[in-house]
Coordinates of C-alpha atoms in Angstrom, one line a residue:
M238 CA -0.4 -0.3 -0.4
P239 CA 2.4 0.5 1.9
L240 CA 0.4 0.3 5.3
R241 CA 2.6 1.7 7.1
I242 CA 0.3 1.6 10.1
Q243 CA 1.1 3.2 13.8
S244 CA 0.2 4.8 15.7
E245 CA -2.0 8.1 15.0
A246 CA -3.8 11.5 16.8
G247 CA -7.6 12.4 15.6
L248 CA -7.9 9.6 12.4
L249 CA -10.1 7.5 14.0
G250 CA -12.0 9.0 17.2
S251 CA -11.1 9.8 21.0
V252 CA -7.7 11.1 22.4
A253 CA -8.0 8.2 23.9
L254 CA -8.7 5.6 21.6
V255 CA -6.1 6.2 18.8
V256 CA -2.8 6.0 21.7
A257 CA -3.9 2.3 21.1
L258 CA -4.2 2.3 17.5
S259 CA -0.5 0.3 15.6
L260 CA -0.8 -3.0 14.2
T261 CA 0.1 -4.6 18.1
G262 CA -3.7 -4.2 19.0
G263 CA -6.3 -1.9 19.8
A264 CA -9.9 -1.2 17.9
A265 CA -11.1 1.2 15.0
A266 CA -13.7 3.2 16.0
Q267 CA -16.8 4.1 13.9
T268 CA -16.5 7.3 13.7
Q269 CA -16.2 8.9 10.5
P270 CA -13.1 11.5 10.8
N271 CA -13.0 14.9 10.2
P272 CA -11.1 17.0 6.9
A273 CA -8.9 18.7 8.9
D274 CA -7.9 15.1 10.3
V275 CA -7.5 14.1 6.5
K276 CA -5.7 17.0 5.3
K277 CA -2.7 15.9 8.1
H278 CA -2.0 12.2 6.7
E279 CA -1.8 13.0 3.4
T280 CA 0.5 11.1 2.1
T281 CA 3.6 13.1 1.3
P282 CA 6.6 12.9 -1.5
G283 CA 8.7 10.4 1.1
G284 CA 5.7 8.2 1.0
Q285 CA 4.6 8.7 -2.8
Y286 CA 8.6 6.9 -2.7
Q287 CA 8.2 3.1 -2.9
P288 CA 9.9 -0.1 -4.4
S289 CA 6.2 -1.0 -6.0
L290 CA 6.7 -4.9 -7.4
D291 CA 4.5 -4.0 -10.2
V292 CA 6.9 -6.8 -12.7
L293 CA 5.6 -9.6 -9.8
G294 CA 2.6 -8.2 -9.3
E295 CA 1.7 -9.7 -13.1
K296 CA 3.2 -13.4 -12.0
A297 CA 0.7 -16.0 -12.0
V298 CA 0.5 -16.6 -8.3
E299 CA -1.1 -19.5 -6.4
Q300 CA -4.2 -19.3 -4.3
P301 CA -3.9 -20.4 -0.3
G302 CA -6.8 -21.9 0.4
T303 CA -9.8 -19.7 3.1
K304 CA -9.4 -20.9 6.6
P305 CA -12.7 -20.9 8.8
G306 CA -13.3 -17.2 10.0
S307 CA -11.3 -15.7 7.1
P308 CA -13.2 -13.9 3.5
Q309 CA -13.9 -15.1 1.2
L310 CA -12.0 -14.3 -1.9
S311 CA -13.5 -14.9 -6.1
E312 CA -9.8 -16.3 -8.4
A313 CA -11.2 -12.4 -9.7
E314 CA -11.1 -10.7 -6.5
F315 CA -7.5 -12.6 -5.4
K316 CA -6.0 -11.6 -8.4
R317 CA -6.9 -8.1 -8.8
A318 CA -5.5 -7.6 -4.1
N319 CA -2.8 -9.8 -5.4
Q320 CA -1.6 -7.2 -8.2
I321 CA -2.5 -4.0 -6.1
Y322 CA -0.5 -5.8 -3.2
F323 CA 2.6 -6.8 -4.8
E324 CA 2.2 -3.4 -7.2
R325 CA 1.1 -0.5 -4.3
C326 CA 2.3 -2.7 -0.5
A327 CA 5.3 -4.6 -1.0
G328 CA 7.5 -2.3 -1.2
C329 CA 6.9 -1.5 2.5
H330 CA 5.2 -4.4 4.0
G331 CA 7.5 -7.3 1.7
V332 CA 6.1 -9.6 -0.7
L333 CA 5.8 -12.2 2.4
R334 CA 4.0 -9.8 4.4
K335 CA 6.6 -10.3 7.4
G336 CA 7.3 -6.3 7.3
A337 CA 9.9 -3.7 5.9
T338 CA 10.0 -0.6 6.6
G339 CA 6.4 -2.0 7.3
K340 CA 4.6 -3.6 9.6
P341 CA 4.1 -7.1 9.7
L342 CA 0.8 -7.8 8.3
T343 CA 0.6 -11.5 8.7
T344 CA -2.6 -13.3 9.2
D345 CA -2.6 -12.8 13.2
V346 CA -2.0 -9.4 13.6
T347 CA -4.3 -8.1 10.2
K348 CA -6.6 -10.8 12.8
K349 CA -5.8 -9.6 16.1
N350 CA -7.7 -6.4 14.3
G351 CA -10.2 -6.2 12.4
Y352 CA -11.6 -5.4 9.4
E353 CA -12.9 -2.4 10.1
Y354 CA -9.3 -1.0 11.4
L355 CA -8.0 -1.8 8.9
R356 CA -9.9 -0.9 5.8
D357 CA -9.8 2.8 7.5
F358 CA -6.1 2.8 8.2
I359 CA -5.8 2.0 4.2
T360 CA -8.4 4.8 3.8
Y361 CA -6.7 7.5 5.5
G362 CA -3.5 6.7 5.9
S363 CA -1.3 7.9 7.8
P364 CA 1.5 10.3 8.8
A365 CA 4.2 8.1 9.6
G366 CA 4.1 7.5 5.6
M367 CA 1.4 5.6 5.1
P368 CA -0.5 6.8 2.1
N369 CA -3.6 7.9 1.8
W370 CA -5.2 5.4 -0.8
G371 CA -9.1 6.4 -0.3
T372 CA -8.8 9.6 0.2
S373 CA -6.7 10.8 -2.5
N374 CA -8.7 8.2 -4.3
E375 CA -5.8 6.1 -5.2
L376 CA -8.0 3.1 -4.5
T377 CA -11.5 3.1 -5.3
K378 CA -14.1 2.6 -2.3
D379 CA -14.0 -1.2 -3.6
E380 CA -11.3 -1.2 -3.5
V381 CA -10.6 -0.7 0.1
D382 CA -13.2 -3.0 0.9
L383 CA -10.9 -6.3 -1.0
M384 CA -7.5 -5.1 -0.1
A385 CA -9.1 -5.6 4.2
R386 CA -10.1 -8.3 3.1
Y387 CA -7.3 -10.0 0.8
L388 CA -5.3 -8.5 4.3
L389 CA -8.0 -11.3 6.2
N390 CA -6.3 -14.0 4.7
D391 CA -2.9 -15.7 4.5
P392 CA -0.6 -14.7 1.8
A393 CA 0.6 -15.7 -1.7
Q394 CA 4.1 -17.1 -2.4
P395 CA 5.3 -16.2 -5.5
P396 CA 7.9 -18.7 -7.3
E397 CA 10.8 -18.9 -6.6
F398 CA 14.0 -18.3 -9.7
G399 CA 16.8 -20.7 -10.0
M400 CA 19.5 -21.4 -12.4
A401 CA 17.5 -23.7 -14.2
E402 CA 15.0 -20.7 -14.4
M403 CA 17.9 -18.8 -15.5
R404 CA 18.6 -21.0 -18.0
A405 CA 16.3 -21.1 -20.0
S406 CA 15.6 -17.5 -20.6
W407 CA 19.6 -17.2 -21.3
K408 CA 19.9 -16.0 -24.6
V409 CA 23.5 -15.0 -26.5
V410 CA 22.8 -13.3 -29.4
V411 CA 26.2 -13.0 -31.6
P412 CA 28.5 -15.3 -30.7
V413 CA 31.3 -13.4 -28.6
E414 CA 34.0 -15.1 -32.6
Q415 CA 31.5 -13.0 -34.0
R416 CA 31.2 -9.5 -32.4
P417 CA 33.4 -7.2 -34.3
T418 CA 37.4 -6.7 -33.1
K419 CA 37.3 -3.0 -33.8
Q420 CA 34.7 0.0 -33.3
M421 CA 33.0 -0.3 -36.5
N422 CA 31.0 2.5 -36.1
K423 CA 32.4 6.6 -35.5
L424 CA 30.3 7.3 -32.3
D425 CA 31.9 9.3 -29.7
I426 CA 31.0 6.3 -27.5
D427 CA 32.5 8.0 -24.6
N428 CA 29.6 10.8 -24.6
L429 CA 27.0 8.3 -26.1
F430 CA 24.3 8.5 -23.0
S431 CA 21.8 5.8 -22.8
V432 CA 18.5 7.1 -21.3
T433 CA 15.5 4.4 -20.1
L434 CA 12.2 4.7 -22.0
R435 CA 10.3 4.2 -19.1
D436 CA 7.2 3.1 -20.0
T437 CA 7.7 1.5 -23.5
G438 CA 10.2 -1.4 -22.0
E439 CA 12.6 0.4 -24.4
V440 CA 16.6 2.6 -23.8
A441 CA 17.3 5.0 -25.8
L442 CA 20.7 6.1 -27.4
I443 CA 21.4 9.6 -27.6
D444 CA 24.0 11.2 -29.2
G445 CA 26.0 13.7 -26.9
A446 CA 27.2 15.8 -29.6
T447 CA 24.1 16.3 -32.1
K448 CA 21.5 15.0 -30.1
Q449 CA 20.2 12.6 -32.0
I450 CA 18.9 9.0 -30.9
V451 CA 21.3 6.6 -32.7
T452 CA 18.7 3.8 -31.8
R453 CA 17.1 2.4 -29.7
L454 CA 16.4 -1.1 -28.1
K455 CA 14.1 -3.6 -26.9
T456 CA 14.7 -4.4 -23.4
G457 CA 13.1 -5.6 -19.9
Y458 CA 10.4 -3.1 -18.9
A459 CA 11.2 0.5 -17.0
V460 CA 14.9 0.1 -16.7
H461 CA 15.8 1.0 -13.5
I462 CA 20.1 1.0 -14.9
S463 CA 22.7 1.1 -17.3
R464 CA 26.5 0.1 -16.4
I465 CA 29.1 0.3 -18.6
S466 CA 31.9 -2.2 -18.8
A467 CA 35.4 -1.3 -17.7
S468 CA 35.4 -1.2 -20.8
G469 CA 33.3 0.7 -22.0
R470 CA 32.6 -1.7 -24.8
Y471 CA 29.8 -3.2 -23.7
L472 CA 26.7 -1.5 -21.8
Y473 CA 24.4 -3.8 -19.3
V474 CA 20.8 -2.0 -18.7
I475 CA 18.4 -4.0 -15.9
G476 CA 14.6 -3.8 -15.8
R477 CA 12.4 -4.4 -13.5
D478 CA 11.1 -7.6 -14.4
A479 CA 15.5 -8.5 -13.9
K480 CA 15.6 -9.1 -17.8
I481 CA 19.0 -7.6 -18.6
N482 CA 20.7 -6.8 -21.7
L483 CA 24.4 -6.7 -22.6
I484 CA 24.2 -3.8 -25.9
D485 CA 27.7 -4.2 -28.1
L486 CA 28.5 -0.8 -28.7
W487 CA 30.8 -1.3 -30.8
M488 CA 28.8 -3.1 -33.2
E489 CA 27.9 -0.9 -36.7
T490 CA 25.3 0.1 -35.2
P491 CA 24.6 -1.0 -31.3
A492 CA 22.6 -4.0 -30.7
T493 CA 21.9 -6.4 -28.2
V494 CA 24.2 -9.7 -28.0
A495 CA 22.8 -11.6 -25.0
E496 CA 20.5 -12.0 -22.4
L497 CA 18.5 -13.5 -18.9
K498 CA 16.6 -12.6 -16.9
V499 CA 17.7 -13.0 -13.3
G500 CA 14.7 -14.0 -11.0
N501 CA 11.1 -11.9 -11.5
E502 CA 12.1 -8.2 -10.0
A503 CA 15.0 -6.4 -10.0
R504 CA 16.9 -2.9 -9.9
S505 CA 21.5 -2.9 -10.3
V506 CA 24.3 -4.6 -12.3
E507 CA 27.6 -4.0 -12.4
T508 CA 30.6 -5.5 -13.9
S509 CA 34.4 -6.6 -12.8
K510 CA 36.8 -3.2 -12.8
Y511 CA 39.6 -3.8 -11.0
K512 CA 43.1 -4.1 -13.4
G513 CA 43.1 -7.9 -15.0
Y514 CA 39.1 -8.2 -14.4
E515 CA 37.9 -5.8 -17.0
D516 CA 35.3 -7.3 -18.3
K517 CA 35.5 -10.5 -16.8
Y518 CA 32.5 -10.6 -14.8
A519 CA 29.1 -9.0 -14.1
I520 CA 26.8 -9.1 -11.6
A521 CA 22.9 -8.2 -10.7
G522 CA 20.7 -8.5 -7.7
A523 CA 16.9 -9.6 -7.3
Y524 CA 14.0 -8.2 -5.7
W525 CA 12.8 -11.4 -5.5
P526 CA 13.4 -14.4 -5.2
P527 CA 16.2 -12.1 -2.9
Q528 CA 19.0 -13.1 -4.3
Y529 CA 23.0 -11.6 -6.7
V530 CA 23.5 -14.2 -9.4
L531 CA 27.2 -13.5 -10.5
M532 CA 28.6 -14.1 -15.0
D533 CA 29.8 -13.9 -17.6
G534 CA 30.8 -10.3 -18.5
A535 CA 30.4 -11.1 -22.3
T536 CA 28.4 -13.4 -22.6
L537 CA 25.9 -13.5 -19.6
E538 CA 25.8 -16.5 -18.6
P539 CA 24.9 -17.6 -15.5
L540 CA 28.1 -19.1 -12.9
K541 CA 26.9 -18.2 -9.2
I542 CA 23.6 -17.1 -7.5
V543 CA 24.2 -16.7 -4.1
S544 CA 21.3 -16.3 -1.9
T545 CA 20.4 -13.2 0.4
R546 CA 18.0 -14.7 3.0
G547 CA 19.5 -14.7 6.4
M548 CA 19.4 -12.4 9.9
I549 CA 19.1 -9.3 10.9
Y550 CA 22.1 -7.4 11.4
D551 CA 20.6 -6.0 14.7
E552 CA 18.0 -8.2 15.7
Q553 CA 19.6 -10.9 15.4
T554 CA 16.0 -12.5 13.7
Y555 CA 15.6 -14.5 10.8
H556 CA 14.0 -12.2 7.7
P557 CA 12.8 -14.1 4.8
E558 CA 13.8 -11.3 2.1
P559 CA 16.0 -8.8 1.8
R560 CA 15.8 -7.3 -1.4
V561 CA 19.5 -6.5 -3.7
A562 CA 19.2 -2.8 -3.3
S563 CA 22.5 -1.1 -5.2
I564 CA 25.5 -2.7 -6.2
V565 CA 29.3 -0.9 -7.0
A566 CA 32.4 -3.1 -8.5
S567 CA 35.9 -1.1 -6.2
H568 CA 38.2 -0.2 -7.6
F569 CA 40.7 -1.4 -5.5
K570 CA 40.4 -5.3 -5.6
P571 CA 38.6 -7.8 -7.7
E572 CA 35.1 -7.7 -5.8
F573 CA 31.5 -6.4 -5.8
L574 CA 29.5 -3.7 -3.1
V575 CA 26.0 -5.8 -2.6
N576 CA 24.4 -3.5 -0.9
V577 CA 21.6 -6.3 1.3
K578 CA 18.2 -3.8 1.9
E579 CA 15.8 -4.8 4.8
T580 CA 18.9 -7.5 6.9
G581 CA 20.9 -4.6 7.2
K582 CA 24.3 -5.4 5.9
I583 CA 26.7 -5.0 3.1
R584 CA 29.1 -7.6 1.3
L585 CA 32.0 -7.3 0.1
V586 CA 32.5 -10.5 -3.0
D587 CA 35.6 -11.2 -3.8
Y588 CA 35.8 -12.5 -7.5
S589 CA 39.1 -13.4 -7.5
D590 CA 38.0 -17.2 -8.0
I591 CA 34.6 -18.1 -7.6
K592 CA 34.2 -21.4 -7.3
N593 CA 35.8 -20.7 -4.0
L594 CA 34.0 -17.8 -3.7
K595 CA 34.5 -15.5 -0.5
E596 CA 32.3 -12.9 1.4
T597 CA 33.0 -10.3 3.9
E598 CA 29.8 -9.6 5.7
I599 CA 29.6 -5.4 7.3
E600 CA 26.7 -5.1 9.2
A601 CA 25.8 -1.1 8.4
E602 CA 22.2 -0.6 8.8
R603 CA 18.8 -1.3 7.3
F604 CA 17.2 -0.9 4.9
L605 CA 20.8 -0.1 2.3
H606 CA 19.4 2.0 -0.6
D607 CA 21.7 3.4 -2.7
G608 CA 24.7 5.3 -3.7
G609 CA 28.0 6.1 -4.4
F610 CA 32.0 6.6 -3.7
D611 CA 33.5 9.6 -2.6
S612 CA 35.9 11.9 -5.1
S613 CA 39.2 9.4 -4.5
K614 CA 36.4 6.5 -5.2
R615 CA 38.4 4.8 -1.5
Y616 CA 34.7 5.7 0.7
F617 CA 30.8 4.2 -0.1
M618 CA 28.8 5.9 1.4
V619 CA 25.3 4.5 0.8
A620 CA 22.0 5.6 2.5
A621 CA 19.6 3.6 4.8
N622 CA 17.2 5.9 3.7
A623 CA 13.8 4.9 6.1
R624 CA 16.6 4.9 8.8
S625 CA 18.5 8.3 8.0
K626 CA 21.1 7.2 7.9
V627 CA 24.4 6.9 6.0
A628 CA 27.0 4.5 5.9
V629 CA 29.8 5.0 5.3
V630 CA 32.1 1.9 3.7
D631 CA 36.4 1.9 3.3
M632 CA 36.7 -0.2 0.1
K633 CA 40.6 -0.4 0.8
E634 CA 40.1 -1.9 4.1
S635 CA 37.2 -3.6 3.9
R636 CA 35.6 -2.0 6.7
L637 CA 32.7 0.1 8.2
V638 CA 33.7 3.3 9.1
K639 CA 30.8 4.9 10.3
V640 CA 27.3 4.9 10.2
I641 CA 26.0 9.4 10.4
D642 CA 22.5 10.6 10.7
T643 CA 22.0 13.2 7.8
K644 CA 19.9 15.3 10.1
G645 CA 17.0 14.8 7.3
Q646 CA 14.1 12.8 6.6
T647 CA 15.2 9.7 4.3
P648 CA 18.3 10.5 1.9
H649 CA 18.2 9.5 -1.9
P650 CA 20.8 10.6 -2.7
G651 CA 21.3 8.5 -6.4
R652 CA 25.6 8.4 -6.7
G653 CA 25.4 11.8 -4.5
A654 CA 27.8 14.4 -5.5
N655 CA 30.7 15.5 -5.1
F656 CA 32.8 18.5 -4.4
V657 CA 35.4 20.2 -3.4
H658 CA 33.6 22.8 -0.4
P659 CA 35.5 25.8 -0.1
K660 CA 35.6 25.7 3.5
Y661 CA 35.5 21.1 4.3
G662 CA 36.7 20.2 1.1
P663 CA 36.8 16.7 -0.6
V664 CA 32.8 16.6 0.7
W665 CA 29.8 14.2 -0.9
A666 CA 26.0 15.7 -0.8
T667 CA 22.7 14.1 -0.8
G668 CA 19.2 15.4 -1.1
H669 CA 16.5 14.8 0.9
L670 CA 13.2 12.8 -0.5
G671 CA 11.0 14.0 3.0
D672 CA 12.4 17.8 3.5
E673 CA 14.2 20.3 1.9
T674 CA 17.5 20.0 3.2
I675 CA 20.8 19.0 1.3
T676 CA 23.4 17.6 4.0
L677 CA 27.0 17.8 2.6
I678 CA 29.4 14.3 4.1
G679 CA 33.2 15.5 4.7
T680 CA 35.1 13.4 2.9
D681 CA 39.4 13.8 3.5
P682 CA 40.1 12.2 6.8
E683 CA 43.9 13.0 5.3
K684 CA 43.6 16.6 4.9
H685 CA 40.7 17.7 6.3
P686 CA 40.7 15.2 9.7
K687 CA 38.3 17.5 11.3
E688 CA 34.9 17.5 9.4
A689 CA 35.6 13.7 7.6
W690 CA 32.4 12.0 8.2
T691 CA 30.4 14.4 9.8
V692 CA 27.9 17.0 8.8
V693 CA 29.6 19.7 7.7
Q694 CA 26.8 21.8 6.4
T695 CA 22.9 21.3 5.6
L696 CA 21.8 23.5 2.6
S697 CA 18.5 24.5 1.9
G698 CA 16.9 23.6 -1.6
Q699 CA 13.1 23.8 -2.8
G700 CA 10.6 21.1 -0.7
G701 CA 10.9 17.6 -0.4
G702 CA 11.4 14.8 -2.9
S703 CA 14.4 15.1 -4.0
L704 CA 15.6 11.6 -6.5
F705 CA 18.4 13.1 -7.3
L706 CA 20.9 16.1 -7.4
K707 CA 24.6 16.5 -9.4
T708 CA 27.2 17.7 -9.6
H709 CA 31.0 17.6 -12.6
P710 CA 34.5 18.3 -11.4
K711 CA 34.8 20.9 -14.0
S712 CA 31.9 22.9 -12.8
H713 CA 31.4 24.2 -10.2
Y714 CA 27.2 24.2 -9.3
L715 CA 24.7 21.9 -7.8
Y716 CA 22.1 20.5 -8.8
V717 CA 18.9 19.6 -7.2
D718 CA 16.3 18.0 -8.9
T719 CA 12.1 17.8 -6.5
T720 CA 11.0 15.6 -8.6
L721 CA 8.1 13.9 -6.5
N722 CA 7.1 16.9 -5.0
P723 CA 3.4 17.9 -4.1
E724 CA 3.8 21.2 -5.8
P725 CA 3.7 21.1 -9.9
E726 CA 5.5 24.0 -10.2
I727 CA 8.7 22.3 -8.5
A728 CA 8.0 19.0 -9.6
S729 CA 9.2 21.0 -12.4
S730 CA 12.1 22.5 -11.6
V731 CA 15.5 22.6 -10.3
A732 CA 17.6 24.2 -8.1
V733 CA 20.3 25.6 -8.5
F734 CA 23.4 26.2 -5.5
D735 CA 27.2 27.1 -7.0
I736 CA 29.4 25.9 -4.4
K737 CA 31.6 29.2 -5.0
D738 CA 29.2 30.1 -2.8
L739 CA 28.8 27.4 -0.4
G740 CA 30.5 29.2 2.3
Q741 CA 27.9 31.7 3.5
D742 CA 25.1 31.1 5.6
K743 CA 22.6 30.3 4.3
P744 CA 23.6 29.9 0.6
K745 CA 20.6 30.4 -1.8
Y746 CA 19.7 28.4 -5.0
K747 CA 18.6 29.9 -8.5
V748 CA 15.6 28.2 -10.1
L749 CA 16.0 26.3 -13.9
P750 CA 12.2 26.1 -14.9
I751 CA 13.8 22.8 -17.3
G752 CA 10.0 21.5 -17.9
E753 CA 8.9 25.1 -19.4
W754 CA 11.4 25.3 -20.6
S755 CA 11.3 21.6 -22.7
G756 CA 7.9 23.8 -24.4
I757 CA 5.7 21.1 -22.6
K758 CA 2.0 22.3 -21.4
E759 CA 0.0 18.9 -20.0
G760 CA 0.5 16.7 -17.5
Q761 CA 2.7 17.0 -15.0
R762 CA 6.4 18.0 -16.6
R763 CA 8.4 16.5 -14.2
V764 CA 11.8 17.0 -13.9
V765 CA 14.3 14.4 -13.4
Q766 CA 18.3 13.1 -13.1
G767 CA 20.4 15.0 -14.4
E768 CA 23.4 13.9 -15.8
F769 CA 26.3 15.4 -17.7
N770 CA 28.2 15.0 -20.9
K771 CA 31.8 14.4 -21.1
D772 CA 33.2 17.1 -20.5
G773 CA 31.7 18.5 -18.1
T774 CA 29.6 21.3 -19.9
E775 CA 25.9 20.7 -20.6
I776 CA 23.9 18.7 -17.8
W777 CA 20.8 17.0 -19.6
F778 CA 17.1 16.3 -17.7
S779 CA 14.8 14.4 -18.1
V780 CA 10.7 16.1 -18.1
W781 CA 9.3 13.4 -17.0
N782 CA 5.3 12.6 -18.3
G783 CA 3.4 10.6 -18.9
K784 CA 2.6 7.0 -21.6
S785 CA 0.7 9.1 -23.2
Q786 CA 2.4 12.9 -23.4
E787 CA 4.9 14.9 -24.6
S788 CA 8.0 14.0 -23.0
A789 CA 11.8 16.0 -23.1
I790 CA 14.9 16.2 -22.3
V791 CA 16.5 19.8 -21.6
V792 CA 20.3 20.8 -22.6
V793 CA 21.5 23.3 -19.3
D794 CA 24.5 25.2 -19.7
D795 CA 27.2 24.3 -16.8
Q796 CA 29.1 27.7 -17.6
T797 CA 25.8 29.8 -17.9
L798 CA 22.4 27.9 -16.7
K799 CA 20.7 28.6 -20.0
L800 CA 18.5 26.3 -22.1
K801 CA 20.9 25.0 -24.8
N802 CA 18.6 22.0 -26.6
V803 CA 15.4 20.3 -26.5
I804 CA 15.1 16.8 -27.2
K805 CA 12.2 15.4 -27.9
D806 CA 10.9 13.1 -30.5
K807 CA 8.0 10.7 -30.5
S808 CA 10.3 7.3 -29.1
L809 CA 11.2 9.4 -26.3
V810 CA 7.5 7.8 -24.4
T811 CA 8.4 8.5 -20.4
P812 CA 12.3 9.6 -20.5
T813 CA 13.6 8.9 -17.3
G814 CA 17.3 7.7 -16.1
K815 CA 19.8 9.2 -18.5
F816 CA 23.9 7.6 -17.9
N817 CA 26.9 9.5 -20.2
V818 CA 29.0 6.0 -21.2
L819 CA 32.4 8.6 -19.4
N820 CA 30.8 9.6 -16.6
T821 CA 29.2 6.2 -15.8
R822 CA 31.5 3.9 -16.1
D823 CA 34.1 6.3 -14.2
D824 CA 31.8 7.0 -11.9
I825 CA 32.3 11.1 -12.3
Y826 CA 29.7 12.0 -10.1

């Protein structure tokens, strides 16, 4: 939903009654809340951003038998409820309803509270992060009723996905021996952009100089990220349906040369970067089943599957579905860093001998999500977003350095932003989903030891709902989007801070009206994910609209902060993430 149910005053009756309303006990009063109370429970930008398992929602799942005392659901009702749950609820409450960032919704809990309690919380939500699905009209009254009854039945068990299923999905389109031995096109590959066309199941390769679409390639559904091999030759993209496409950029027209599915839902892929292992291996992590997969880097042949099921680091209780979030490749060792969301553990996977695989397990913080390297690439910074922390890992010494409170609500850095602060030296920055805070963390323990691994400054941006922020070593600007902000004007613009002015008290920002510059008049025009070209002279923003509406990419001159280009094409349907080959390959952000 996500159904994060906690005690809230003024929602379902008197304060005395509501104090008892947590998912661990209490019954809902049958009183109608007044409009002011309903207003308090509107979904925040942070609450909007929850990982939907929209592909898993389409899977056929066997309906559990109805136990005595549970509401009977028809086959059609179960199918619809299961789809709503995976698309709206599982991201917080887990595929098996055992809880994650949200509370458990197993039947021992839901039956204790009863139908009316569930119905009203689904309807009105809570300020703690539970969306107001009913009053926001995201769910109809009948759908709210359906979901309340669904939660009183046992959860469905989605299918596993092992080596047999992977090998059945594996396809080598062009064998290695039939591929070019040199670049066969005249593209400046380092300045190509891989652009996700979310709702068409494609990526578009756009030339950074001409701004022309080189080709569009069919991929998995809603590509989450693009990653580049160490040589710069291969592009790996992974869809939410866990399908990986391996694209050879040396071909006359870049094309898919291999495919593989690594599960039913996934988000992450990466390739080996350490010297001597360039292009040798790839790794992908799945949301369901909870596991990661090591593959041959040139063919995607699945070589080893490792489950992430296990104990939560602090509670030492078993978790059945810890999802794999972001993955990065070390520049210091033949290791992949794998972030396991629900257990709060970081796994450093030594790929020098995958037959006798070695892992270093680091206890960090729960709900690990996204992150990136500092400017030296020695330290990896990852947001534990539901706990508003950032964990720092030393990739050279393979150890946890520190867990830092970001002083904001729900950090979402993407890969973050590295720059030299005029007062505090090298810093790494993150924005937040839940509020306007932009947090700067010192990253230089040698020359700036007092500032290292501390919050040296917080900036105030336009508001909550920030997904990405960006800068470049050649730029003196920090760009911050507010994609999920409920105010259309804020969601369609970006805030720009002059790094040279950050030594002042309360630095101000300039607003760039990206949505207005696009020339698009209809839709929400959400602006998302700035990405620099290879020279660091211009930054590209997606203007992300509905599937049936016009979208665009707006290019801004970094020196003047003026509009430079607008890329429009009927085939640019719901463009979101953009990944420049050079910057992505070399971890420049």
